[in-house]
Amino acid sequence: MKIQNFINGQFYDPISNEWIDNYCPASGEVYGKIPNASKADVENAYIAAQSAFPSWSQTTLEERSRILIKISELLEANLQQFAEAESKDNGKPISLAKSVDIPRASSNFRFFGNAITQFASESHDSIGQQAINYTLRRPIGVVGCISPWNLPLYLFTWKIAPALAAGNCVVAKPSEVTPMTACLLGNICNEAGLPAGVLNIVHGLGSTTGQAIIEHPDIKAISFTGGTKTGAHIAKIAAPMFKKLSLELGGKNPNLIFADCDYKDMLKTTVRSSFANQGQICLCGSRIFVESSIYDTFKADFIAQVKQLKVGHPSETSTDIGALVSEPHLDKVLQYINTAKQEHGKILCGGHRTIVKGYENGYYLEPTVIEVDTNDCTINQEEIFGPVVSIMPFNTEDEVLQMANMVKYGLSASIWTNDLKRTIRLSNQLQTGIVWVNTWMMRDLRTPFGGIKASGIGREGGFEALRFFTEPKNVCIKY
Ligand code: TXE
């Protein structure tokens, strides 16, 4: 299966004729090739986007909205094909791709197709000065969207949809590890009547294709989700060109579990927040802190539940945990398990690469729970991004708050308690962009999404995203 760049509404081989192997994580086999698009391909994508911009930015909101909602409907209509492609490319269970990834990609287009029709700017009556100010929200022009491999189409469209809704033209790059659904999206955009050049999709390595996008002097904004190191690199390149930046980076999210919580609910959700998508979600709660009085009970119950999770081939509907995304990533996660052992972490369950019969070369790992006795250890401080969580007890609210905040990341946190005052105290003081109380990853697309500290800058979602993808211009009229 050969994937091509999607430029100006058509599919092209890369100019350099350089290709990268595309692996199926479930079997470890190469099943396709993707372009390693060079500067020249990115330039072509930019030219197409720039040429489409005058017309797209002047397209009525009703028409833009109609096209985006049509894309959303076509994604829904092709759910099975997209879910199968996502699962094969990424290793995630088909059930997850079908119930979460593709429906959410569809929602992203529908949501921003609707949101743009409600997006309003401000006006200020300058009383006493006989003047009125109003603020226009204009699209930026050509923008770059770069996304990762963990939630491929979900995060790709989370950027593209608001960028297009706001009237920008886009040069986008999905992760080279999971290019498949982004490639299929090109056809859907044509079918929905998105004019040629409005969305251009280039494929390739971060160091080649991604680098060409971030270095392009006329791509004026970059929305990026990925590793913290890559985010820092992008910021360094973009800053001297004064590009607008939205960076959604890693997380090392704490779960704060108090004895007064709804225990059953908490237990079930904590298994999910630990291992959903093989633990490869920036929001996963990878540091679990449990109040001492229920620690032993929690430990026994949690391990019993984790042991029941079925590691299997992603296409089987009974599979809970599929394959990790790539062999280098699996090796990285295994390395962290080794480090934990060296630092006296106690492996309570899992810890090994495992084999799924018939797919001996697939990248499977047992869900792993490690008991630690300090928050200072490596696995509590660095993002592992796999099916590995740590657990440890705490005695007081102050102690757990301090541990939760003692980390370089600041994306999300979950608090489990029925004490309202404690909820408010902790929510105020947790150093994260998102706090969930008695739940996890419950999303309303209108809310601001993103983190602080090393988890990035800027917020996605709702009007925050539309603000990011527009430039405010204030007009002051004296009358
Ligand atoms: O991400 P990269 P990687 C974390 C997670 C993971 C680690 C590394 O801990 O183990 O990051 O993963 C593109 N210019 N997250 O190496 O490299 C790249 O091609 C422009 C958390 O896979 O950051 C891909 O499209 N682009 C995260 C995208 O950046 C560049 C999700 C992300 O890849 C580039 C994924 C460059 N110089 C990983 N170099 C989350 N926040 O959800 C790479 N890219």
mmCIF file of C-alpha atoms in Angstrom, residues 250-254 282 284 286-287 378-385 388 390 404 407 409-412 455:
data_model
loop_
_atom_site.group_PDB
_atom_site.id
_atom_site.type_symbol
_atom_site.label_atom_id
_atom_site.label_comp_id
_atom_site.label_asym_id
_atom_site.label_seq_id
_atom_site.Cartn_x
_atom_site.Cartn_y
_atom_site.Cartn_z
ATOM 1 C CA GLY A 250 3.798 15.443 27.292
ATOM 2 C CA GLY A 251 2.213 14.740 30.644
ATOM 3 C CA LYS A 252 2.935 12.878 33.877
ATOM 4 C CA ASN A 253 -0.511 13.123 35.330
ATOM 5 C CA PRO A 254 -1.329 12.346 38.958
ATOM 6 C CA CYS A 282 -0.933 12.329 27.060
ATOM 7 C CA CYS A 284 -3.240 8.965 31.106
ATOM 8 C CA SER A 286 0.435 7.431 35.217
ATOM 9 C CA ARG A 287 1.144 8.363 38.860
ATOM 10 C CA THR A 378 12.639 8.261 37.304
ATOM 11 C CA ILE A 379 9.349 6.585 36.428
ATOM 12 C CA ASN A 380 7.437 9.199 38.430
ATOM 13 C CA GLN A 381 9.297 12.066 36.825
ATOM 14 C CA GLU A 382 9.554 11.118 33.134
ATOM 15 C CA GLU A 383 6.820 10.414 30.620
ATOM 16 C CA ILE A 384 6.814 6.701 29.742
ATOM 17 C CA PHE A 385 3.805 6.793 27.415
ATOM 18 C CA VAL A 388 2.957 1.323 32.872
ATOM 19 C CA SER A 390 3.189 3.582 39.471
ATOM 20 C CA ALA A 404 1.370 15.827 42.439
ATOM 21 C CA VAL A 407 7.125 17.146 38.378
ATOM 22 C CA TYR A 409 4.852 18.495 33.518
ATOM 23 C CA GLY A 410 1.453 20.111 34.109
ATOM 24 C CA LEU A 411 -1.186 18.706 31.811
ATOM 25 C CA SER A 412 -3.976 17.083 33.838
ATOM 26 C CA SER A 455 3.251 20.244 28.948
#
